């Protein structure tokens, strides 16, 4: 048997309604905030992510699905959406449009990570990006969009953590502080982090190795090295969130795993289930983002600030299920049409076709079942009504409509079925 690759998943029809609900809610919330949809390719030049996400990040160094195409170009399956959106904004001249430019997207992402609960190698994101504003008010607006989405999805016990990781002006001093802290401990760091000490010491704070993590927890905090501008930005953002009544926890430990961030970064954390062995509640980041004021320039575009977030849709599904949020049931057929004998098959098929043209979810036998097993099947698929089409029904144009819940039977003209069902609004 051929099985799916590790860390990927199949979304089956029984699971599709919760995904559709998330997509519908995310789309309508983004549109409520004035965002328009953007779609982009599944693979891009490897250089886009090396430059955008940063070639000292775990994502670029360890997790990318990179391949050479038949012309020898290095391509990568997108590990995230922000760099792709920025590339598209530059390439399509959107940077010249009225600002702020607000874009949202649904995307699959590919990262070669160790699969675990809520961690996949192919996963899905709903993301938003806002360009052309660098104010704390724009940060508050973006965070409030994510907050509104999570509330609308009915996800409970969500914690919002925010931090400010500084800008071009305050980073150099912070970098020096980190180098001073890690230099005499470098022998204990993993090999990758020893390299990062020279290239990008802030990345050590994000390393997943337990030894590096335990050393990093005593490292200097970025919040102690912010310039006046970043400090003021952060104070204003906190004040605006307080005004909106959006609860948050300042968390100087958030650095985020991607290099493009400047100033504001944030994460929404929520319970997604219980550990099978310990029974302990498992909390994960379901949505995360931040500001990236240098990214557009880094990828070859004009000076254009930006901020956005992405919610992991697989984790939203888990959080909604765990928190017993109201999840819509898959739609069931409104009517099952049972042809009685070969002669009625064409007539019944046309009746189903006509009803579908009027927007009725009609099902009709295509397997060639006996009448008895057709009725069993209609019951199994949850059809609200059934109608049997035989010789008499074809000649008179009248039939018996059976309500499957109440077993009530009503004589009707075949031409009035659509009106009856539309009136019921099932
Ligand atoms: P990220 O933190 O790498 O940020 O991913 C965003 C979210 O995607 C995470 O919070 C998590 O919910 C989900 N996620 C990440 N990795 C996995 C995985 N292996 N399996 C399942 N879910 C996962 C970004 O991707 C940025 N592009 C977000 C952003 C947009 N920042 C600014 N704009």
Short mmCIF file of C-alpha atoms and ligand atoms in Angstrom, two decimals:
data_model
loop_
_atom_site.label_atom_id
_atom_site.label_comp_id
_atom_site.label_asym_id
_atom_site.label_seq_id
_atom_site.Cartn_x
_atom_site.Cartn_y
_atom_site.Cartn_z
CA UNK A 1 0.00 0.00 0.00
CA UNK A 2 1.26 3.49 -0.82
CA UNK A 3 0.86 5.77 2.19
CA UNK A 4 1.04 9.55 2.56
CA UNK A 5 4.41 11.14 3.38
CA UNK A 6 5.19 11.62 7.09
CA UNK A 7 3.87 14.88 8.51
CA UNK A 8 1.16 15.35 5.86
CA UNK A 9 -2.58 14.83 6.25
CA UNK A 10 -5.70 14.01 4.26
CA UNK A 11 -8.72 16.18 4.93
CA UNK A 12 -11.73 13.92 4.43
CA UNK A 13 -15.31 15.03 3.62
CA UNK A 14 -16.39 14.47 7.24
CA UNK A 15 -13.68 16.93 8.37
CA UNK A 16 -14.13 19.45 5.57
CA UNK A 17 -16.95 21.52 7.17
CA UNK A 18 -14.72 22.85 10.00
CA UNK A 19 -12.05 23.84 7.44
CA UNK A 20 -14.69 25.52 5.29
CA UNK A 21 -16.03 27.32 8.37
CA UNK A 22 -12.54 28.64 9.19
CA UNK A 23 -12.00 29.72 5.57
CA UNK A 24 -15.38 31.47 5.44
CA UNK A 25 -14.87 33.24 8.78
CA UNK A 26 -11.27 34.21 7.94
CA UNK A 27 -12.30 35.58 4.55
CA UNK A 28 -15.19 37.61 5.93
CA UNK A 29 -13.10 38.96 8.83
CA UNK A 30 -10.29 40.01 6.47
CA UNK A 31 -12.82 41.71 4.20
CA UNK A 32 -14.41 43.42 7.23
CA UNK A 33 -10.97 44.99 7.80
CA UNK A 34 -10.61 46.02 4.14
CA UNK A 35 -8.21 43.31 2.96
CA UNK A 36 -8.21 41.82 -0.58
CA UNK A 37 -7.16 38.27 -1.46
CA UNK A 38 -3.81 37.42 -3.06
CA UNK A 39 -2.67 34.01 -4.38
CA UNK A 40 0.91 33.05 -5.25
CA UNK A 41 2.90 30.04 -6.51
CA UNK A 42 3.56 26.89 -4.49
CA UNK A 43 7.29 27.12 -5.27
CA UNK A 44 9.58 30.10 -5.65
CA UNK A 45 13.29 30.73 -6.24
CA UNK A 46 15.24 29.46 -3.23
CA UNK A 47 16.95 32.86 -3.06
CA UNK A 48 13.65 34.52 -2.09
CA UNK A 49 13.49 32.61 1.20
CA UNK A 50 17.26 32.72 1.81
CA UNK A 51 17.11 36.52 1.58
CA UNK A 52 13.62 37.07 2.99
CA UNK A 53 13.28 34.55 5.80
CA UNK A 54 17.04 34.67 6.46
CA UNK A 55 19.77 32.14 5.72
CA UNK A 56 20.67 31.73 9.40
CA UNK A 57 17.14 30.67 10.44
CA UNK A 58 16.17 27.05 11.20
CA UNK A 59 13.55 27.31 8.43
CA UNK A 60 16.15 28.05 5.75
CA UNK A 61 19.06 26.04 7.17
CA UNK A 62 17.21 22.85 8.07
CA UNK A 63 13.60 22.77 6.99
CA UNK A 64 13.19 23.76 3.35
CA UNK A 65 12.08 21.41 0.58
CA UNK A 66 14.55 22.56 -2.05
CA UNK A 67 15.04 20.98 -5.47
CA UNK A 68 16.68 21.73 -8.76
CA UNK A 69 14.30 22.09 -11.70
CA UNK A 70 15.09 20.65 -15.10
CA UNK A 71 16.96 23.84 -16.05
CA UNK A 72 19.18 23.57 -12.98
CA UNK A 73 17.52 26.44 -11.08
CA UNK A 74 17.19 26.06 -7.31
CA UNK A 75 13.50 26.10 -6.32
CA UNK A 76 11.84 25.75 -2.90
CA UNK A 77 8.33 24.77 -1.83
CA UNK A 78 7.12 27.82 0.12
CA UNK A 79 7.85 27.39 3.84
CA UNK A 80 5.71 30.48 4.63
CA UNK A 81 3.73 33.17 2.80
CA UNK A 82 5.15 36.59 3.73
CA UNK A 83 8.23 36.47 1.47
CA UNK A 84 5.98 35.28 -1.41
CA UNK A 85 3.54 38.18 -0.89
CA UNK A 86 6.39 40.68 -0.76
CA UNK A 87 7.87 39.27 -3.99
CA UNK A 88 4.46 39.53 -5.67
CA UNK A 89 3.87 43.09 -4.40
CA UNK A 90 7.20 44.21 -5.86
CA UNK A 91 6.90 42.27 -9.13
CA UNK A 92 3.34 43.47 -9.82
CA UNK A 93 3.98 47.11 -8.90
CA UNK A 94 1.48 47.05 -6.01
CA UNK A 95 3.89 49.18 -3.99
CA UNK A 96 2.73 52.10 -6.17
CA UNK A 97 -0.94 51.69 -5.17
CA UNK A 98 -2.82 53.67 -2.52
CA UNK A 99 -1.47 52.87 0.93
CA UNK A 100 -2.02 51.04 3.17
CA UNK A 101 -2.11 48.01 0.93
CA UNK A 102 -3.93 45.17 2.74
CA UNK A 103 -3.70 41.57 1.50
CA UNK A 104 -4.85 38.20 2.82
CA UNK A 105 -4.15 34.64 1.67
CA UNK A 106 -4.69 30.97 2.30
CA UNK A 107 -1.61 28.87 1.65
CA UNK A 108 -0.11 25.47 2.24
CA UNK A 109 3.43 25.61 3.66
CA UNK A 110 6.19 23.01 3.64
CA UNK A 111 8.78 22.61 6.39
CA UNK A 112 10.90 19.53 7.06
CA UNK A 113 10.27 19.49 10.82
CA UNK A 114 9.99 16.58 13.25
CA UNK A 115 6.27 15.75 13.12
CA UNK A 116 4.43 16.04 16.46
CA UNK A 117 0.97 17.04 17.73
CA UNK A 118 0.16 20.24 15.84
CA UNK A 119 3.45 20.17 13.92
CA UNK A 120 3.36 18.98 10.31
CA UNK A 121 5.60 18.98 7.24
CA UNK A 122 2.77 20.26 5.09
CA UNK A 123 0.43 22.60 6.93
CA UNK A 124 -2.00 25.38 6.10
CA UNK A 125 -1.98 29.05 6.97
CA UNK A 126 -4.40 31.93 6.76
CA UNK A 127 -2.25 35.05 6.57
CA UNK A 128 -2.59 38.81 6.26
CA UNK A 129 -0.04 41.48 5.32
CA UNK A 130 -0.40 45.26 5.57
CA UNK A 131 2.06 47.53 3.74
CA UNK A 132 2.73 51.26 3.84
CA UNK A 133 2.17 52.07 7.53
CA UNK A 134 4.72 51.98 10.33
CA UNK A 135 2.57 53.34 13.16
CA UNK A 136 1.62 51.65 16.43
CA UNK A 137 -2.02 52.17 15.32
CA UNK A 138 -1.44 49.91 12.31
CA UNK A 139 0.03 47.25 14.64
CA UNK A 140 -3.03 47.52 16.89
CA UNK A 141 -5.34 47.19 13.86
CA UNK A 142 -3.55 44.04 12.63
CA UNK A 143 -3.55 42.44 16.08
CA UNK A 144 -7.23 43.30 16.51
CA UNK A 145 -7.98 41.54 13.19
CA UNK A 146 -6.36 38.33 14.48
CA UNK A 147 -8.16 38.74 17.82
CA UNK A 148 -11.53 39.21 16.08
CA UNK A 149 -10.95 36.10 13.95
CA UNK A 150 -10.12 33.89 16.93
CA UNK A 151 -13.17 35.20 18.83
CA UNK A 152 -15.45 34.63 15.83
CA UNK A 153 -14.16 31.05 15.58
CA UNK A 154 -15.12 30.52 19.22
CA UNK A 155 -11.60 29.53 20.32
CA UNK A 156 -11.34 29.72 24.11
CA UNK A 157 -8.53 30.41 26.61
CA UNK A 158 -6.44 32.31 24.08
CA UNK A 159 -3.43 34.23 25.39
CA UNK A 160 -1.92 37.07 23.35
CA UNK A 161 1.79 37.68 24.03
CA UNK A 162 3.57 40.67 22.54
CA UNK A 163 7.13 41.93 22.41
CA UNK A 164 9.26 44.52 20.63
CA UNK A 165 12.53 43.17 19.23
CA UNK A 166 14.01 46.50 18.19
CA UNK A 167 14.92 48.12 14.89
CA UNK A 168 18.04 48.78 12.79
CA UNK A 169 19.09 51.46 15.27
CA UNK A 170 18.96 49.43 18.48
CA UNK A 171 19.91 45.98 17.11
CA UNK A 172 23.71 46.56 16.85
CA UNK A 173 24.07 47.24 20.60
CA UNK A 174 21.85 44.27 21.43
CA UNK A 175 23.86 42.07 19.09
CA UNK A 176 27.04 43.06 20.90
CA UNK A 177 25.45 42.22 24.25
CA UNK A 178 24.49 38.77 22.94
CA UNK A 179 27.94 38.09 21.50
CA UNK A 180 29.49 39.08 24.85
CA UNK A 181 27.09 36.75 26.69
CA UNK A 182 27.47 33.69 24.43
CA UNK A 183 31.18 33.88 23.57
CA UNK A 184 32.48 32.17 26.72
CA UNK A 185 29.70 29.55 26.50
CA UNK A 186 30.18 28.73 22.82
CA UNK A 187 31.69 25.30 23.47
CA UNK A 188 28.36 24.17 24.93
CA UNK A 189 26.28 25.49 21.99
CA UNK A 190 25.20 23.24 19.12
CA UNK A 191 27.26 23.44 15.95
CA UNK A 192 24.65 25.56 14.15
CA UNK A 193 24.54 28.08 16.99
CA UNK A 194 28.35 28.35 17.11
CA UNK A 195 28.07 29.54 13.49
CA UNK A 196 25.18 31.84 14.41
CA UNK A 197 27.29 33.52 17.06
CA UNK A 198 29.27 35.06 14.20
CA UNK A 199 26.47 35.57 11.65
CA UNK A 200 23.27 36.23 13.63
CA UNK A 201 23.48 35.72 17.41
CA UNK A 202 19.77 36.55 17.96
CA UNK A 203 18.91 33.27 16.22
CA UNK A 204 20.51 31.35 19.12
CA UNK A 205 17.55 32.48 21.25
CA UNK A 206 15.26 30.57 18.90
CA UNK A 207 17.26 27.31 18.68
CA UNK A 208 15.25 24.17 19.46
CA UNK A 209 18.21 22.30 21.04
CA UNK A 210 17.47 21.90 24.80
CA UNK A 211 21.09 22.75 25.74
CA UNK A 212 21.07 25.97 23.69
CA UNK A 213 17.63 26.81 25.14
CA UNK A 214 18.83 26.41 28.72
CA UNK A 215 21.85 28.65 28.08
CA UNK A 216 19.75 31.21 26.18
CA UNK A 217 17.22 31.67 28.97
CA UNK A 218 19.72 33.84 30.92
CA UNK A 219 20.79 35.84 27.84
CA UNK A 220 20.33 39.64 27.81
CA UNK A 221 16.73 40.69 27.04
CA UNK A 222 16.08 42.73 23.92
CA UNK A 223 13.63 44.91 25.85
CA UNK A 224 16.57 46.25 27.92
CA UNK A 225 18.28 47.45 24.72
CA UNK A 226 15.48 49.26 22.85
CA UNK A 227 15.99 52.76 21.44
CA UNK A 228 13.60 55.56 22.43
CA UNK A 229 11.63 55.21 19.22
CA UNK A 230 10.97 51.46 19.71
CA UNK A 231 10.11 51.99 23.37
CA UNK A 232 7.62 54.73 22.43
CA UNK A 233 6.17 52.53 19.65
CA UNK A 234 5.63 49.73 22.13
CA UNK A 235 4.06 51.99 24.78
CA UNK A 236 1.58 53.39 22.26
CA UNK A 237 0.67 49.92 20.93
CA UNK A 238 0.02 48.69 24.48
CA UNK A 239 -2.16 51.75 25.17
CA UNK A 240 -4.21 51.21 21.98
CA UNK A 241 -4.74 47.52 22.77
CA UNK A 242 -5.86 48.48 26.27
CA UNK A 243 -8.29 51.01 24.77
CA UNK A 244 -9.75 48.28 22.54
CA UNK A 245 -10.11 45.97 25.54
CA UNK A 246 -7.78 43.37 23.98
CA UNK A 247 -5.97 41.58 26.82
CA UNK A 248 -2.27 40.81 26.30
CA UNK A 249 0.84 39.74 28.16
CA UNK A 250 4.16 41.47 27.44
CA UNK A 251 6.67 38.64 26.83
CA UNK A 252 10.34 39.63 26.31
CA UNK A 253 11.08 35.97 25.44
CA UNK A 254 9.38 36.13 22.02
CA UNK A 255 11.97 36.51 19.25
CA UNK A 256 10.19 34.60 16.42
CA UNK A 257 11.96 32.19 14.11
CA UNK A 258 12.17 34.34 10.97
CA UNK A 259 14.78 37.05 10.35
CA UNK A 260 12.62 39.75 8.82
CA UNK A 261 10.97 40.97 12.01
CA UNK A 262 11.56 44.43 13.45
CA UNK A 263 9.84 46.11 16.41
CA UNK A 264 6.47 44.50 17.22
CA UNK A 265 6.14 40.69 17.33
CA UNK A 266 3.20 38.74 18.76
CA UNK A 267 1.81 35.25 19.29
CA UNK A 268 -1.64 33.95 20.17
CA UNK A 269 -1.39 30.76 22.24
CA UNK A 270 -4.29 28.37 22.91
CA UNK A 271 -4.96 24.81 24.12
CA UNK A 272 -5.20 22.36 21.22
CA UNK A 273 -5.64 19.08 23.13
CA UNK A 274 -4.27 16.87 25.88
CA UNK A 275 -1.07 14.87 25.93
CA UNK A 276 -2.04 11.21 25.49
CA UNK A 277 0.40 9.98 28.15
CA UNK A 278 0.38 12.68 30.82
CA UNK A 279 -3.15 14.04 30.24
CA UNK A 280 -1.68 17.52 30.46
CA UNK A 281 -3.24 20.30 28.37
CA UNK A 282 -1.11 21.09 25.34
CA UNK A 283 -0.89 24.79 24.42
CA UNK A 284 0.55 25.90 21.08
CA UNK A 285 0.95 29.09 19.09
CA UNK A 286 -2.10 29.16 16.81
CA UNK A 287 -1.36 32.51 15.21
CA UNK A 288 1.79 34.62 15.06
CA UNK A 289 3.25 37.60 13.30
CA UNK A 290 4.97 40.92 13.51
CA UNK A 291 6.36 43.96 11.80
CA UNK A 292 8.96 43.73 8.99
CA UNK A 293 10.02 47.24 7.98
CA UNK A 294 13.14 46.20 6.03
CA UNK A 295 11.85 43.15 4.14
CA UNK A 296 10.54 44.83 0.98
CA UNK A 297 13.89 46.57 0.46
CA UNK A 298 15.76 43.34 1.26
CA UNK A 299 13.92 41.62 -1.59
CA UNK A 300 14.71 44.42 -4.04
CA UNK A 301 11.68 46.70 -3.64
CA UNK A 302 11.24 50.27 -2.40
CA UNK A 303 11.36 51.35 1.24
CA UNK A 304 7.97 50.10 2.43
CA UNK A 305 7.11 49.06 5.98
CA UNK A 306 4.88 46.07 6.60
CA UNK A 307 3.19 44.04 9.32
CA UNK A 308 1.17 40.83 9.27
CA UNK A 309 0.43 37.49 10.84
CA UNK A 310 -0.38 33.92 9.91
CA UNK A 311 -2.70 31.55 11.73
CA UNK A 312 -1.91 27.83 11.47
CA UNK A 313 -5.20 26.43 10.21
CA UNK A 314 -4.43 22.85 11.34
CA UNK A 315 -3.97 24.25 14.86
CA UNK A 316 -7.17 26.35 14.61
CA UNK A 317 -9.07 23.14 13.77
CA UNK A 318 -7.52 21.37 16.79
CA UNK A 319 -8.23 24.32 19.12
CA UNK A 320 -11.85 24.57 17.96
CA UNK A 321 -12.43 20.84 18.39
CA UNK A 322 -10.76 20.78 21.80
CA UNK A 323 -12.72 23.82 23.00
CA UNK A 324 -15.98 22.32 21.59
CA UNK A 325 -16.67 25.37 19.45
CA UNK A 326 -19.86 25.08 17.39
CA UNK A 327 -18.84 23.30 14.22
CA UNK A 328 -21.28 23.11 11.31
CA UNK A 329 -22.41 19.64 10.21
CA UNK A 330 -21.86 18.63 6.56
CA UNK A 331 -24.94 19.40 4.44
CA UNK A 332 -27.29 16.45 3.87
CA UNK A 333 -29.43 15.76 0.80
CA UNK A 334 -32.85 17.44 0.81
CA UNK A 335 -34.42 14.72 -1.28
CA UNK A 336 -33.62 11.22 -2.48
CA UNK A 337 -35.29 10.17 -5.76
CA UNK A 338 -35.76 6.41 -6.17
CA UNK A 339 -36.43 5.16 -9.71
CA UNK A 340 -38.50 1.97 -9.72
CA UNK A 341 -37.22 -0.20 -12.57
CA UNK A 342 -35.04 0.59 -15.58
CA UNK A 343 -37.69 2.60 -17.42
CA UNK A 344 -37.79 5.24 -14.66
CA UNK A 345 -34.01 5.86 -14.45
CA UNK A 346 -33.89 8.57 -17.14
CA UNK A 347 -37.01 10.32 -15.79
CA UNK A 348 -35.69 10.27 -12.20
CA UNK A 349 -32.26 11.52 -13.34
CA UNK A 350 -33.89 14.44 -15.16
CA UNK A 351 -36.01 15.25 -12.09
CA UNK A 352 -32.81 15.33 -9.98
CA UNK A 353 -31.15 17.55 -12.61
CA UNK A 354 -34.10 19.99 -12.65
CA UNK A 355 -34.18 20.18 -8.84
CA UNK A 356 -30.42 20.84 -8.69
CA UNK A 357 -30.90 23.69 -11.19
CA UNK A 358 -33.22 25.25 -8.58
CA UNK A 359 -30.56 24.83 -5.88
CA UNK A 360 -32.01 21.70 -4.21
CA UNK A 361 -29.55 19.06 -2.95
CA UNK A 362 -31.12 16.09 -4.75
CA UNK A 363 -29.73 12.54 -4.90
CA UNK A 364 -30.85 9.83 -7.30
CA UNK A 365 -29.84 6.18 -7.60
CA UNK A 366 -26.89 5.63 -9.97
CA UNK A 367 -25.84 2.23 -8.63
CA UNK A 368 -28.86 0.18 -9.77
CA UNK A 369 -29.99 -0.81 -6.25
CA UNK A 370 -33.28 -2.52 -5.43
CA UNK A 371 -35.99 -0.23 -4.04
CA UNK A 372 -35.49 -1.65 -0.55
CA UNK A 373 -31.77 -0.95 -0.48
CA UNK A 374 -32.33 2.49 -2.04
CA UNK A 375 -34.54 3.37 0.94
CA UNK A 376 -31.91 2.07 3.37
CA UNK A 377 -29.29 4.16 1.58
CA UNK A 378 -31.51 7.30 1.66
CA UNK A 379 -31.83 6.85 5.41
CA UNK A 380 -28.07 6.35 5.82
CA UNK A 381 -27.14 9.54 3.98
CA UNK A 382 -29.71 11.52 6.00
CA UNK A 383 -32.00 12.57 3.13
CA UNK A 384 -34.83 14.73 4.49
CA UNK A 385 -37.40 13.48 1.95
CA UNK A 386 -37.75 10.62 -0.50
CA UNK A 387 -39.86 10.21 -3.58
CA UNK A 388 -40.37 7.02 -5.62
CA UNK A 389 -40.69 7.32 -9.42
CA UNK A 390 -42.44 4.40 -11.16
CA UNK A 391 -44.76 3.89 -14.14
CA UNK A 392 -47.73 5.70 -12.46
CA UNK A 393 -45.70 8.71 -11.34
CA UNK A 394 -44.25 9.17 -14.83
CA UNK A 395 -47.71 9.07 -16.42
CA UNK A 396 -49.64 11.21 -13.92
CA UNK A 397 -46.84 13.60 -12.92
CA UNK A 398 -47.84 13.04 -9.28
CA UNK A 399 -46.03 11.15 -6.52
CA UNK A 400 -45.82 10.58 -2.76
CA UNK A 401 -43.33 12.77 -0.92
CA UNK A 402 -42.17 11.05 2.28
CA UNK A 403 -40.76 13.03 5.19
CA UNK A 404 -38.05 10.70 6.52
CA UNK A 405 -38.09 12.16 10.03
CA UNK A 406 -41.86 12.05 10.70
CA UNK A 407 -42.71 9.30 8.13
CA UNK A 408 -45.54 11.58 7.01
CA UNK A 409 -46.55 11.00 3.35
CA UNK A 410 -48.05 13.68 1.10
CA UNK A 411 -49.37 13.44 -2.45
CA UNK A 412 -47.79 16.15 -4.60
CA UNK A 413 -47.33 17.21 -8.23
CA UNK A 414 -43.70 16.54 -9.30
CA UNK A 415 -43.45 20.14 -10.54
CA UNK A 416 -44.08 21.49 -7.03
CA UNK A 417 -41.27 19.57 -5.23
CA UNK A 418 -38.78 22.42 -5.61
CA UNK A 419 -41.21 25.01 -4.20
CA UNK A 420 -42.07 22.80 -1.22
CA UNK A 421 -38.41 22.15 -0.37
CA UNK A 422 -37.34 25.76 -0.93
CA UNK A 423 -40.14 26.86 1.44
CA UNK A 424 -38.85 24.43 4.07
CA UNK A 425 -35.39 26.00 3.61
CA UNK A 426 -33.55 22.84 4.71
P1 LIG B 1 5.32 31.25 11.71
O1 LIG B 1 5.35 31.56 13.17
O2 LIG B 1 6.46 30.52 11.16
O3 LIG B 1 5.14 32.64 10.98
O4 LIG B 1 4.00 30.46 11.37
C1 LIG B 1 2.74 31.01 11.67
C2 LIG B 1 1.85 29.93 12.27
O5 LIG B 1 1.80 28.80 11.40
C3 LIG B 1 2.33 29.37 13.59
O6 LIG B 1 1.94 30.18 14.66
C4 LIG B 1 1.60 28.04 13.63
O7 LIG B 1 0.26 28.22 14.05
C5 LIG B 1 1.63 27.63 12.17
N1 LIG B 1 2.72 26.68 11.94
C6 LIG B 1 4.03 26.96 11.76
N2 LIG B 1 4.74 25.83 11.56
C7 LIG B 1 3.86 24.80 11.60
C8 LIG B 1 3.96 23.38 11.44
N3 LIG B 1 5.12 22.80 11.18
N4 LIG B 1 2.81 22.64 11.55
C9 LIG B 1 1.62 23.24 11.79
N5 LIG B 1 1.47 24.57 11.93
C10 LIG B 1 2.56 25.35 11.84
C11 LIG B 1 5.05 32.78 9.62
O8 LIG B 1 4.94 31.87 8.86
C12 LIG B 1 4.99 34.22 9.18
N6 LIG B 1 4.97 34.25 7.71
C13 LIG B 1 3.79 34.92 9.76
C14 LIG B 1 3.72 36.36 9.38
C15 LIG B 1 2.93 36.90 8.42
N7 LIG B 1 4.47 37.32 9.88
C16 LIG B 1 4.17 38.47 9.26
N8 LIG B 1 3.23 38.21 8.38
#
